[in-house]
mmCIF file of C-alpha atoms and ligand atoms in Angstrom:
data_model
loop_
_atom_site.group_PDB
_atom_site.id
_atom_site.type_symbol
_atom_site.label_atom_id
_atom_site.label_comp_id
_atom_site.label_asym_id
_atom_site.label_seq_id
_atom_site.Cartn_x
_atom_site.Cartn_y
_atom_site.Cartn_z
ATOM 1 C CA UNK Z 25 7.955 19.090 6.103
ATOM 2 C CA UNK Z 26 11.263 19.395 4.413
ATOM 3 C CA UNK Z 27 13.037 16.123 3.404
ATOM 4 C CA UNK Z 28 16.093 17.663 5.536
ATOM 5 C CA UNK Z 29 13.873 17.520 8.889
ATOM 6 C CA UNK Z 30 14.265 13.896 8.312
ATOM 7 C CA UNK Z 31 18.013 13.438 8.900
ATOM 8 C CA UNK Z 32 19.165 12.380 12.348
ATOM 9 C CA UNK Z 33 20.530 14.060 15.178
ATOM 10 C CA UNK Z 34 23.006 11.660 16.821
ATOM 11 C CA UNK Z 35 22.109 11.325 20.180
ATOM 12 C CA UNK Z 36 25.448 9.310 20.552
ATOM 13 C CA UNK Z 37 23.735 6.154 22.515
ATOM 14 C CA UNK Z 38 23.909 2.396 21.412
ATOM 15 C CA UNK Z 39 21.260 0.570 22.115
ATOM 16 C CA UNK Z 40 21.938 -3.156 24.036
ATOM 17 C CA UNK Z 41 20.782 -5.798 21.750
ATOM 18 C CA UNK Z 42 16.984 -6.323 21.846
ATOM 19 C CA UNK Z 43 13.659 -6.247 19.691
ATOM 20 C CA UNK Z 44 11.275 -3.975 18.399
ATOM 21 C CA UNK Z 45 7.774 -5.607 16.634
ATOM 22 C CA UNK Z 46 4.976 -3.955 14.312
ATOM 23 C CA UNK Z 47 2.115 -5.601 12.542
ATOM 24 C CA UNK Z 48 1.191 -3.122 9.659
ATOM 25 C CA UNK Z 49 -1.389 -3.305 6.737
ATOM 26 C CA UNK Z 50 -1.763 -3.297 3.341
ATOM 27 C CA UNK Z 51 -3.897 -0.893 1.808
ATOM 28 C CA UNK Z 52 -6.157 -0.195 -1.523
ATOM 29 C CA UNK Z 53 -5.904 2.651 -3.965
ATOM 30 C CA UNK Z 54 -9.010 4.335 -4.918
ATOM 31 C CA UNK Z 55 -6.946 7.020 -7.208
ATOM 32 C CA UNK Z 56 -3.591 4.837 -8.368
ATOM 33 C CA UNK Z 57 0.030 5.954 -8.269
ATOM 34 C CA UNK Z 58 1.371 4.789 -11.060
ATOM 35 C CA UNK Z 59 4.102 6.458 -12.303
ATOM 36 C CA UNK Z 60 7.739 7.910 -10.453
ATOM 37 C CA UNK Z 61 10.910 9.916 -10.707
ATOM 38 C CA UNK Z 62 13.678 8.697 -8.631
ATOM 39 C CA UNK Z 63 13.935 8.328 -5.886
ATOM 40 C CA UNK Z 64 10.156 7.202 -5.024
ATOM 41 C CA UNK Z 65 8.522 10.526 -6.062
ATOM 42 C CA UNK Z 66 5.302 9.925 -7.070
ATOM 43 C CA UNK Z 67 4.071 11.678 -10.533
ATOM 44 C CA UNK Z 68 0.373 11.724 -9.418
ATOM 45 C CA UNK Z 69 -1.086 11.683 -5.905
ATOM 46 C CA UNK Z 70 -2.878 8.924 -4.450
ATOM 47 C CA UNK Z 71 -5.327 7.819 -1.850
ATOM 48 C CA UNK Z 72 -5.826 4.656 -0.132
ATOM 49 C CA UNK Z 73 -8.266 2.944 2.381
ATOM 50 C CA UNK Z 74 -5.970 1.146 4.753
ATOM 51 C CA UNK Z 75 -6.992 -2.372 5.109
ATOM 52 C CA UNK Z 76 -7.697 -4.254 8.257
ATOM 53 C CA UNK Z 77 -7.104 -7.968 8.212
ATOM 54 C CA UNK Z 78 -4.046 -8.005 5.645
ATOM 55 C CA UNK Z 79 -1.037 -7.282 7.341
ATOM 56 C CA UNK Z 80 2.838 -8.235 7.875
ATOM 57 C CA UNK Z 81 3.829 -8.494 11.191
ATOM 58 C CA UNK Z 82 7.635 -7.863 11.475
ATOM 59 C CA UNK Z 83 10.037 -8.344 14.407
ATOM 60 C CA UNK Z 84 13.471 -6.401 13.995
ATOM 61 C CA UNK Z 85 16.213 -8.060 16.053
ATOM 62 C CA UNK Z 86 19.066 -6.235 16.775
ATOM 63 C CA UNK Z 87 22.544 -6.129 18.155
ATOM 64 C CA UNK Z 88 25.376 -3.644 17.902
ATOM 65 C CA UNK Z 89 27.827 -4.543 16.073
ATOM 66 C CA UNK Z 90 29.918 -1.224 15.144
ATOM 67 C CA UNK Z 91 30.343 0.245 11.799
ATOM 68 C CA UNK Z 92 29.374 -2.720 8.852
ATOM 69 C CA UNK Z 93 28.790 -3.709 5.433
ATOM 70 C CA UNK Z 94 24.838 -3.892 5.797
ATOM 71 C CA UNK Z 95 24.753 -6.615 3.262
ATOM 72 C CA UNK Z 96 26.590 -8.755 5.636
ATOM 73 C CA UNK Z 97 24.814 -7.690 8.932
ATOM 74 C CA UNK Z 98 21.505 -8.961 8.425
ATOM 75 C CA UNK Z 99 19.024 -12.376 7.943
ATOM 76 C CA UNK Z 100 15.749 -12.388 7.353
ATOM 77 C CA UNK Z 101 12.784 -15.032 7.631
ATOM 78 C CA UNK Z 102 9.123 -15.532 6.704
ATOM 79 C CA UNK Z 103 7.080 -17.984 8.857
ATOM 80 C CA UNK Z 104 10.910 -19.046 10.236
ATOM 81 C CA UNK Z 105 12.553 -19.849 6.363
ATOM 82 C CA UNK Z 106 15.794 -18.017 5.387
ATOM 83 C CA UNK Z 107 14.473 -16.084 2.631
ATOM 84 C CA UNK Z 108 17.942 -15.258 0.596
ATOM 85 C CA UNK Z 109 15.993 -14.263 -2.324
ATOM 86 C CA UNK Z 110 14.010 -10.871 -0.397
ATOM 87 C CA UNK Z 111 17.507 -9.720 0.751
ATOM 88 C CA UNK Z 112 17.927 -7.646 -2.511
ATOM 89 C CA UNK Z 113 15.052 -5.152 -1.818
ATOM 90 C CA UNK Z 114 16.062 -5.421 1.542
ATOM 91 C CA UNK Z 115 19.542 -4.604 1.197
ATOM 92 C CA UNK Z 116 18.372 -1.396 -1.434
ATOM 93 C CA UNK Z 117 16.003 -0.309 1.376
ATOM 94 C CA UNK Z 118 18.921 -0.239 3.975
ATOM 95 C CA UNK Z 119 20.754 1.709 1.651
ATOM 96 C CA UNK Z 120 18.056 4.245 0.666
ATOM 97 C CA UNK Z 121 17.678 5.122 4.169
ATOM 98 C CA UNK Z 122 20.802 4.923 6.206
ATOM 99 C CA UNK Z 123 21.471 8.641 5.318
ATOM 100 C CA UNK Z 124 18.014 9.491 7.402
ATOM 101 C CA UNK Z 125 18.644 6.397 9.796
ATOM 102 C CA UNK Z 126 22.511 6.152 10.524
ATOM 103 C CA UNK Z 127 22.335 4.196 13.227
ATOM 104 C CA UNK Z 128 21.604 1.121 11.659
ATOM 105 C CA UNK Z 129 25.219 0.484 10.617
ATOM 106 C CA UNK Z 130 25.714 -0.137 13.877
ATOM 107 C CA UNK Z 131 23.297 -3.158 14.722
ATOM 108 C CA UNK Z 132 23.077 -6.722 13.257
ATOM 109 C CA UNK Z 133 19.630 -7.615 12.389
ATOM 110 C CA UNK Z 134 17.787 -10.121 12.288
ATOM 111 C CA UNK Z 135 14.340 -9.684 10.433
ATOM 112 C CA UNK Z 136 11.001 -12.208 11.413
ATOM 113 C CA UNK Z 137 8.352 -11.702 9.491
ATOM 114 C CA UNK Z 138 5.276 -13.105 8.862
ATOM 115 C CA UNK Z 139 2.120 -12.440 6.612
ATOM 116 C CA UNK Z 140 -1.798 -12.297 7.848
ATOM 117 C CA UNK Z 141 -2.375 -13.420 3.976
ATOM 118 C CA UNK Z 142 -0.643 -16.707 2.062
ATOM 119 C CA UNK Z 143 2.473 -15.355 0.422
ATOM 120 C CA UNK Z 144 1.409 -16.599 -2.920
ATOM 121 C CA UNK Z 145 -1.901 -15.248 -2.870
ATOM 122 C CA UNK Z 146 -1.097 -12.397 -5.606
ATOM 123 C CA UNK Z 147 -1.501 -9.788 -2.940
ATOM 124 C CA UNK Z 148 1.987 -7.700 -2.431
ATOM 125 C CA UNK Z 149 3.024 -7.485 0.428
ATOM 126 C CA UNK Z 150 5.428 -5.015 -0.094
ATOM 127 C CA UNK Z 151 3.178 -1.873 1.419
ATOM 128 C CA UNK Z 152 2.891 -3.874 4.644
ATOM 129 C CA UNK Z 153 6.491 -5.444 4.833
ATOM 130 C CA UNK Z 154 8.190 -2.347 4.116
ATOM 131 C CA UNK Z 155 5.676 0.264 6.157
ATOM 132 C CA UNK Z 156 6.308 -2.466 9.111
ATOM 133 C CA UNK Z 157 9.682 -2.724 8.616
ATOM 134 C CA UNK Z 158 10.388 1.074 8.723
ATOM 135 C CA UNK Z 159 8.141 1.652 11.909
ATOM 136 C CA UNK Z 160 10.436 -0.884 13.705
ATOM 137 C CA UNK Z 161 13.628 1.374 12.593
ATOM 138 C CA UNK Z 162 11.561 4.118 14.069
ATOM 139 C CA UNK Z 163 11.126 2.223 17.349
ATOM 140 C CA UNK Z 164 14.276 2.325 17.235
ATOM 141 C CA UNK Z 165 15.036 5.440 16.624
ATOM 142 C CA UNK Z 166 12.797 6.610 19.742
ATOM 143 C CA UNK Z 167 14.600 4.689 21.855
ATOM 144 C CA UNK Z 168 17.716 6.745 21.126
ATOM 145 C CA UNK Z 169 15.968 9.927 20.998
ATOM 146 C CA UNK Z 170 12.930 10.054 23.387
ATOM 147 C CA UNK Z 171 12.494 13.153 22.772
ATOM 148 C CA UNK Z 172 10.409 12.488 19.298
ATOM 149 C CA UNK Z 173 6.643 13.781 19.015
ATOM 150 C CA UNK Z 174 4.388 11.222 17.665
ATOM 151 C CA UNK Z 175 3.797 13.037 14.208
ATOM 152 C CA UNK Z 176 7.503 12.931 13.867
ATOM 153 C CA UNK Z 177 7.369 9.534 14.497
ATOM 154 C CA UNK Z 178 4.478 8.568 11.969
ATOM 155 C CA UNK Z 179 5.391 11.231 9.294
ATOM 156 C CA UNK Z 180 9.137 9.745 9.090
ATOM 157 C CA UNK Z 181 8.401 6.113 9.214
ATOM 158 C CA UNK Z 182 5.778 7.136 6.125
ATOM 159 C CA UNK Z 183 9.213 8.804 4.287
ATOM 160 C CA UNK Z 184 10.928 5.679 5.435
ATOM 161 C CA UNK Z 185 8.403 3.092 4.155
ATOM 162 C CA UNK Z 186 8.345 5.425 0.731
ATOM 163 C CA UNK Z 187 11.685 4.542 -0.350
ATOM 164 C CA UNK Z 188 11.095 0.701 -0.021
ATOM 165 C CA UNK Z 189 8.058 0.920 -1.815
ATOM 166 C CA UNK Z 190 5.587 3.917 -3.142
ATOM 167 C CA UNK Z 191 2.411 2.373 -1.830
ATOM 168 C CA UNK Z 192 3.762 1.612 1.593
ATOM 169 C CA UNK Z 193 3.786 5.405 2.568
ATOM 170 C CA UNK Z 194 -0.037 4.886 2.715
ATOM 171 C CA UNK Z 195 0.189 1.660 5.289
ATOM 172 C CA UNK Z 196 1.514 3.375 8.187
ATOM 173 C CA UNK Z 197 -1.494 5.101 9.191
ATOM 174 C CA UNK Z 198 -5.416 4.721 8.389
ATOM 175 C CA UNK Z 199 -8.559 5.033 7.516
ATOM 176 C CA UNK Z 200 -7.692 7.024 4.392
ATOM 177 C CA UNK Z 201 -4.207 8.145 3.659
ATOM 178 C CA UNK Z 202 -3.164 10.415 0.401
ATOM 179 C CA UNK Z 203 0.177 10.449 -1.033
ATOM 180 C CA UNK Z 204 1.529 13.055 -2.578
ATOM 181 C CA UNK Z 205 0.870 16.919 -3.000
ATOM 182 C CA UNK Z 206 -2.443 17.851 -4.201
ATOM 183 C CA UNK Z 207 -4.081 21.382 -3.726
ATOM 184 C CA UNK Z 208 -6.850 20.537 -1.556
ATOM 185 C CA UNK Z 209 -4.976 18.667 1.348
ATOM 186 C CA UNK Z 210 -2.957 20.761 3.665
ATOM 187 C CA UNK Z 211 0.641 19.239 4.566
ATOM 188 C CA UNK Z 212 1.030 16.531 1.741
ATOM 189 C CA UNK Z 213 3.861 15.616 0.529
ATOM 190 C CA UNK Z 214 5.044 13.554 -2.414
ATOM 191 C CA UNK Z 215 7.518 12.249 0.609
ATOM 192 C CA UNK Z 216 5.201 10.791 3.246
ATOM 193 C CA UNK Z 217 1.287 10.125 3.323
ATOM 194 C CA UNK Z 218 -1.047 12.255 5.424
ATOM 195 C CA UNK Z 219 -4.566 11.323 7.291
ATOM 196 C CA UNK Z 220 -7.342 12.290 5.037
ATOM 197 C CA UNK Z 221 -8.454 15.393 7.384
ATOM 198 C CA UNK Z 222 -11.636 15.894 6.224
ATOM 199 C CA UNK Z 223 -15.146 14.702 8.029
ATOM 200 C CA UNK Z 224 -16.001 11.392 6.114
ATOM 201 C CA UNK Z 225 -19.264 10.621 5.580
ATOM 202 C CA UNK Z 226 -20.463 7.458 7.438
ATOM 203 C CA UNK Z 227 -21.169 5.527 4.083
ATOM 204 C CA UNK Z 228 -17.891 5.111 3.947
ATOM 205 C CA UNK Z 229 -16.657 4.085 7.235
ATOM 206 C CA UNK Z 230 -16.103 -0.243 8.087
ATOM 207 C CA UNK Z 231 -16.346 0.038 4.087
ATOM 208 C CA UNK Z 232 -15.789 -3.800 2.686
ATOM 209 C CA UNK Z 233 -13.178 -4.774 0.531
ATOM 210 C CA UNK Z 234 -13.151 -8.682 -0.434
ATOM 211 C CA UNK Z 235 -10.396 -9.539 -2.255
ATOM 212 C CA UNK Z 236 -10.973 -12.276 -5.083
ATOM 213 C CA UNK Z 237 -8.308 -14.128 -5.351
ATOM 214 C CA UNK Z 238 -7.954 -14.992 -9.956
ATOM 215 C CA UNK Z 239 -4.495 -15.318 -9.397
ATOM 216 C CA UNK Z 240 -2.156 -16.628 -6.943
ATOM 217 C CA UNK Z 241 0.956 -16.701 -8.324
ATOM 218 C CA UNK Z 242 3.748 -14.356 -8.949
ATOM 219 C CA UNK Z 243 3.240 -11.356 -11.297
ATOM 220 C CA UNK Z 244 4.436 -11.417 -14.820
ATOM 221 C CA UNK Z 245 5.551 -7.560 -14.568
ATOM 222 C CA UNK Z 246 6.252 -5.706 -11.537
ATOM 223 C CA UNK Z 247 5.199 -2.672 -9.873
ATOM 224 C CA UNK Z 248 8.463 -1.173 -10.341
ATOM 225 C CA UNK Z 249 8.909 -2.310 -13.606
ATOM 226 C CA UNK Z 250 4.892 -0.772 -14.868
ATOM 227 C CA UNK Z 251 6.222 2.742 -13.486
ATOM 228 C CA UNK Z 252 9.162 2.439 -15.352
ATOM 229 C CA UNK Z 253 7.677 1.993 -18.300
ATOM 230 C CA UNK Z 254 5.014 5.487 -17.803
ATOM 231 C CA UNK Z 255 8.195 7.312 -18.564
ATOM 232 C CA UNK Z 256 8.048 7.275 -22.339
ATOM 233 C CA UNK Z 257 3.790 6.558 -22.317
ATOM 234 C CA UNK Z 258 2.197 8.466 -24.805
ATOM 235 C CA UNK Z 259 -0.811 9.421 -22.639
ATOM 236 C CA UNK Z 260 1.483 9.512 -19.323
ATOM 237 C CA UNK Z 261 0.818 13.409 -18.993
ATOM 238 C CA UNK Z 262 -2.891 13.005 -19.548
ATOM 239 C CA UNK Z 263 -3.198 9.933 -17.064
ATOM 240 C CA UNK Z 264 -1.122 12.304 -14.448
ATOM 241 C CA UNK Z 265 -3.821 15.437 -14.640
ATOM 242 C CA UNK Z 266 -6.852 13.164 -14.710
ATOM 243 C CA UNK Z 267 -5.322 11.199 -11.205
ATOM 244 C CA UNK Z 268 -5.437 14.754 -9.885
ATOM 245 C CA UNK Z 269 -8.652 15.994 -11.002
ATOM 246 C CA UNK Z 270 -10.186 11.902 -10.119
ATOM 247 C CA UNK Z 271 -8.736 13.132 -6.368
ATOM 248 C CA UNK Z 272 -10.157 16.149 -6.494
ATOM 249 C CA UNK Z 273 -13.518 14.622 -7.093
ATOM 250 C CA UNK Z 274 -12.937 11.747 -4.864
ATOM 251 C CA UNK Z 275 -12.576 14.361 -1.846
ATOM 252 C CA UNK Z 276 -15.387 16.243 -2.321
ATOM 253 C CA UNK Z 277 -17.550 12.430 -2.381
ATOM 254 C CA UNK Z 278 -16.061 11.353 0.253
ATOM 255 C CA UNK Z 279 -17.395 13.906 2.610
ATOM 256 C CA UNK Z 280 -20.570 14.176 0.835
ATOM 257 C CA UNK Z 281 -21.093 10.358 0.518
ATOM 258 C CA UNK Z 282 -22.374 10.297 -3.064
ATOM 259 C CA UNK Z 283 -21.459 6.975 -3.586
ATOM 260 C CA UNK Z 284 -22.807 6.532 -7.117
ATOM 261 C CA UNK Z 285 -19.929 9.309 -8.023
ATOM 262 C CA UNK Z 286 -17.885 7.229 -5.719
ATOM 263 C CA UNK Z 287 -18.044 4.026 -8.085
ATOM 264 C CA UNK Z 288 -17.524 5.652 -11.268
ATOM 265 C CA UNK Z 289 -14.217 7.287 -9.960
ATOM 266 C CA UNK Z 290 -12.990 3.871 -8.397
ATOM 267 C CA UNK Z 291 -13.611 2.083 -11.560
ATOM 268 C CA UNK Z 292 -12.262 4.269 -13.777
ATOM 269 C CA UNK Z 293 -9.616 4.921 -11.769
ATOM 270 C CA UNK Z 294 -8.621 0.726 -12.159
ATOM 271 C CA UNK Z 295 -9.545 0.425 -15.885
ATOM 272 C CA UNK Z 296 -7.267 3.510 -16.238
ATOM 273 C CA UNK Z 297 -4.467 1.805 -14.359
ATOM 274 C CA UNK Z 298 -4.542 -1.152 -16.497
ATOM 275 C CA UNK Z 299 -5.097 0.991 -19.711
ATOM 276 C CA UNK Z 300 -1.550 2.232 -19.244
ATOM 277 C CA UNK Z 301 -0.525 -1.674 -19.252
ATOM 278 C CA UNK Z 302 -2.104 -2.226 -22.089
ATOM 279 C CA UNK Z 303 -0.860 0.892 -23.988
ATOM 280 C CA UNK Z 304 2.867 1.177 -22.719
ATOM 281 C CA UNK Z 305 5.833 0.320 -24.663
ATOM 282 C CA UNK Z 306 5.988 -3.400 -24.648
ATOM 283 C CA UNK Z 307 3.049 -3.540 -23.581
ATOM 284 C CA UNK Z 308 1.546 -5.924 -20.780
ATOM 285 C CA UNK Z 309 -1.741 -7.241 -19.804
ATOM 286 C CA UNK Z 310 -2.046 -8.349 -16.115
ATOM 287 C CA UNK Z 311 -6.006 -8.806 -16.060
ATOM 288 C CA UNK Z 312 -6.993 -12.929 -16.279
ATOM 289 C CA UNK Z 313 -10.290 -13.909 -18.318
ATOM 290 C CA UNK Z 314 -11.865 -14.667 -14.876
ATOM 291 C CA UNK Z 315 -11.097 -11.301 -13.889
ATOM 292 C CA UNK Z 316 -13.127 -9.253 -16.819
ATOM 293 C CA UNK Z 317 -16.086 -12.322 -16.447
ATOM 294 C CA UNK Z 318 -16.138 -10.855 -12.021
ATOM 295 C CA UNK Z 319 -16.226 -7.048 -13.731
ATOM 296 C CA UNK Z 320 -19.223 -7.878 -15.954
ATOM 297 C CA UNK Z 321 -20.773 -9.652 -13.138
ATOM 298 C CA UNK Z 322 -20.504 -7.132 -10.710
ATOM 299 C CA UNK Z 323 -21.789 -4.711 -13.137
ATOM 300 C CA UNK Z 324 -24.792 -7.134 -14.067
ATOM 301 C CA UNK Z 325 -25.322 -7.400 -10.174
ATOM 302 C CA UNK Z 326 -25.757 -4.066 -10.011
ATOM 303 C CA UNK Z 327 -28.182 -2.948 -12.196
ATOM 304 C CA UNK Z 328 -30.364 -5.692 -11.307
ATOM 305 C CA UNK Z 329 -30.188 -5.288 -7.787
ATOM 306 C CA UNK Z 330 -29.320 -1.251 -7.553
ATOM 307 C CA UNK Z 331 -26.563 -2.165 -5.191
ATOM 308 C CA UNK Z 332 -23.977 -0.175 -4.294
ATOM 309 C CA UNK Z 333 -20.809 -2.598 -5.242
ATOM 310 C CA UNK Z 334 -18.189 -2.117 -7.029
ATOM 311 C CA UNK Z 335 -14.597 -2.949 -8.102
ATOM 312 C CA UNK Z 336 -10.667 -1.945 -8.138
ATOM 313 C CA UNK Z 337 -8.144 -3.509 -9.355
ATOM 314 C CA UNK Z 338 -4.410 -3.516 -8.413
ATOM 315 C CA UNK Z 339 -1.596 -4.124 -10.481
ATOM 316 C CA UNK Z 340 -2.293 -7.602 -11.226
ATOM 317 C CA UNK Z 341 -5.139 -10.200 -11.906
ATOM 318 C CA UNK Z 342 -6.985 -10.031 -8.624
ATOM 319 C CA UNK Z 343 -10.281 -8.373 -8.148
ATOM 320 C CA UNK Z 344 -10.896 -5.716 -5.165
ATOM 321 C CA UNK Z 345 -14.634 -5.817 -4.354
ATOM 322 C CA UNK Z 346 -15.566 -2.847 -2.481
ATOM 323 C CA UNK Z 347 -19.292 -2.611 -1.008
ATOM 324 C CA UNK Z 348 -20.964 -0.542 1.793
ATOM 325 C CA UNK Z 349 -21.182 -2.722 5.252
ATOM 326 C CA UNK Z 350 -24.943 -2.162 5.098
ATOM 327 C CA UNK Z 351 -24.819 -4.322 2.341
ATOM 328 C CA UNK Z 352 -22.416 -6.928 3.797
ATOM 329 C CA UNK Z 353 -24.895 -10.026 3.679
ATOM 330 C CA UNK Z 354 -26.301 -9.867 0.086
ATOM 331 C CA UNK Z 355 -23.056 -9.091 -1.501
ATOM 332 C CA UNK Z 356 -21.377 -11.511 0.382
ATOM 333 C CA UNK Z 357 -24.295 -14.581 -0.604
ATOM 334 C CA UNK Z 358 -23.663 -12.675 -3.919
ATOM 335 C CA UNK Z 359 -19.966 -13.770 -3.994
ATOM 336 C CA UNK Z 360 -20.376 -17.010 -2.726
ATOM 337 C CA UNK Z 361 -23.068 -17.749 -5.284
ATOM 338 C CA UNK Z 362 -21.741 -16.329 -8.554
ATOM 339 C CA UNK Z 363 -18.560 -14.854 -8.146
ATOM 340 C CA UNK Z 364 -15.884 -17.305 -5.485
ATOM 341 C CA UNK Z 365 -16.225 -20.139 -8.731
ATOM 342 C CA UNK Z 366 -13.801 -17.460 -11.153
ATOM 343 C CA UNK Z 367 -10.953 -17.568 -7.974
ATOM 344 C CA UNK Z 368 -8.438 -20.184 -8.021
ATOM 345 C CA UNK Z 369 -9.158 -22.622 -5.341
ATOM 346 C CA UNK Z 370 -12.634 -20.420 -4.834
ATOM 347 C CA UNK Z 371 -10.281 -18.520 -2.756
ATOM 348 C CA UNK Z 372 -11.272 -14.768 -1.653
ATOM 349 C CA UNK Z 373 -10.013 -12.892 1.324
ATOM 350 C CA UNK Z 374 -12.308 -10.704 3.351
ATOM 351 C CA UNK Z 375 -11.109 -7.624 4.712
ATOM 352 C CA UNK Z 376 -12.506 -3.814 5.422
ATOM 353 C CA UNK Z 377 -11.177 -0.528 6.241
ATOM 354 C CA UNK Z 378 -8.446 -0.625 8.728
ATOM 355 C CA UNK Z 379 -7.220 2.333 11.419
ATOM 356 C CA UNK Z 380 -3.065 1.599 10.705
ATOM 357 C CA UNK Z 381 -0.424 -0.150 11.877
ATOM 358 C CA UNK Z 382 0.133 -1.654 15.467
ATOM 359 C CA UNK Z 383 3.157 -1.865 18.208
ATOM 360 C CA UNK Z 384 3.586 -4.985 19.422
ATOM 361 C CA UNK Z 385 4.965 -5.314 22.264
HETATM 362 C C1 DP6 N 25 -0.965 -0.401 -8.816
HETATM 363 O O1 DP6 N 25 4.158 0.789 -4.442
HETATM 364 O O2 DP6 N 25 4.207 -1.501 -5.464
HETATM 365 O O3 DP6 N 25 -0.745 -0.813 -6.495
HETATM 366 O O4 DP6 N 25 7.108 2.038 -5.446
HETATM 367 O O5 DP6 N 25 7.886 0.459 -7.193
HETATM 368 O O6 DP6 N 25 7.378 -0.388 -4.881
HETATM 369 P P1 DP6 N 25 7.048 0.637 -5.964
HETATM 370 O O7 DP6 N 25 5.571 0.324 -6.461
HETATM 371 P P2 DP6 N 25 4.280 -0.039 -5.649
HETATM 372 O O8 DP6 N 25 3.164 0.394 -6.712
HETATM 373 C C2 DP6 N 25 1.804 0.275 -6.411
HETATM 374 C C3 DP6 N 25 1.010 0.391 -7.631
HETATM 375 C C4 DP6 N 25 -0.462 0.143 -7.494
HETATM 376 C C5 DP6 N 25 -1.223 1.434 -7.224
HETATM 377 C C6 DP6 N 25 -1.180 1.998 -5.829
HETATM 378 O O9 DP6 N 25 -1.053 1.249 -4.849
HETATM 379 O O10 DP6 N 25 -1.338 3.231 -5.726
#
């Protein structure tokens, strides 16, 4: 779909002051974006298991107010404290997308939101606080035009979420969502994520992800800051065709369930990630000691055991542990035994494959 089929046909209404509420996830990369060109175009496709149990649930509170400076028009709270300091992004966000969303210079808002994880846990929250704040300006949007079909409704809250953040194009829907244009998957888009529409094999369905927590606190580089910086990488080109080829790979496995294939991709696919860190211009490490001590541990795990765990890693210190639900009890004593000891505060979230975000009504 044409980034044009995303601009809004006035229906003329105003909505009476009222609320619209979504609780949507984060989600995982198994093959990483990393890497952009304005505004929010990815340079590599990526695809993502949706997660289940971390999510932001956002209510949008609105009233019309007539034509205003957005900047002015709207508060937002986490767990019920003014949060001045989000209203940046948020404020950018408004901006990106009032050319697609018009209406929203004509509402006050007030924005609740709250995360299923601890805000400084290390895990962003910015694919599940800006997919769930986009699919409650697309509530919105229904209610002024009823006419909408649902894929409308998904595939433009996907292009919404997008231009807050890259990732949270994958949140909106689940089990598996790619991002971005790649040969082998009809209808994507480097402006919205699509369903992975392939059979997947039932290895990889209620897969596990527990989420070791190294380090809570706040990044030292961003996201947006570590795709800035792929623009002059020497081995950005390189990094771009193997994400495609990795994808490729990763579609063919995950219909054929060849999991062994499945872990090599994943893994490499996280080292590579952080190998652009480590090789940009300055350069940046976000991996902790405790993190490389949980890599070599999972690895020893699994060639003395021959189970099928493995790891990712997003852009930061904490370690994605990704295992077959068949396996759920061993790797789990596993974790509690010899891994939960390298988390601060033996902290570790457990989550799995998720199916999207929810209304709430
Ligand atoms: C390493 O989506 O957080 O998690 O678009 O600048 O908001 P912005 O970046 P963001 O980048 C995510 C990077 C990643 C890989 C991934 O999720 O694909």
């Amino acid at each position: 779909m044409k980034t044009s089929s995303f601009l809004y046909t006035n229906s003329g209404k105003i909505l009476n002051s009222g609320k619209v509420s979504w609780k949507s996830p984060s989600n995982i990369a198994l093959v990483k974006y990393w890497g952009k060109m304005d505004l929010q175009i990815p340079k590599n496709p990526s695809l993502s298991f949706t997660l289940g149990a971390s999510y932001t649930q956002t209510a949008l509170l609105y009233k019309p107010v007539g034509n205003t400076d957005l900047e002015k028009t709207f508060e937002i709270y986490l767990d019920e404290v003014e949060k001045e300091d989000f209203k940046p992004k948020i404020t950018s966000f408004f901006k990106r997308i009032e050319k697609y969303v018009p209406f929203i210079n004509d509402y006050s808002f007030v924005i609740n939101t709250h995360n299923s994880f601890p805000h400084s846990s290390g895990i962003a929250s910015s694919a599940s606080s800006m997919s769930a704040l986009a699919l409650c300006v697309m509530s919105m949007e229904r209610m002024l035009n009823n006419e909408m079909s649902d894929d409308y409704f998904y595939q433009k809250a996907s292009f919404l979420a997008r231009l807050g953040s890259g990732s949270a194009a994958r949140s909106v829907k689940g089990a598996i969502v790619v991002w971005g244009e790649h040969d082998t998957i009809p209808d994507s888009s480097d402006t919205y994520g699509v369903v992975f529409p392939y059979k997947v094999h039932s290895i990889f369905k209620n897969y596990q992800d527990t989420i070791l927590l190294v380090d809570k606190g706040q990044k030292q580089v961003s996201s947006t800051v570590g795709h800035g910086l792929m623009k002059n990488h020497p081995f950005a080109e390189q990094r771009f065709l193997q994400a495609n080829t990795n994808l490729t790979k990763l579609i063919e496995i995950l219909q054929n369930g060849d999991i062994k294939s499945f872990i090599e991709i994943v893994e490499s696919e996280a080292l590579t990630l952080h190998a652009m860190m480590l090789t940009s211009n300055p350069y940046f490490i976000l991996m902790h000691p405790n993190t490389l001590t949980i890599i070599n541990k999972i690895w020893k795990y699994r060639e003395e055991t021959g189970s099928h765990i493995c790891f990712t890693l997003d852009a930061g210190a904490n370690v994605h542990v990704l295992y077959p639900v068949r396996e759920k009890n061993k790797i789990k004593s596993f974790i509690d035994n010899e891994l939960a000891s390298y988390c601060q505060d033996n902290q570790y979230i457990n989550d799995e494959v998720g199916l999207g975000a929810i209304k709430l009504s």
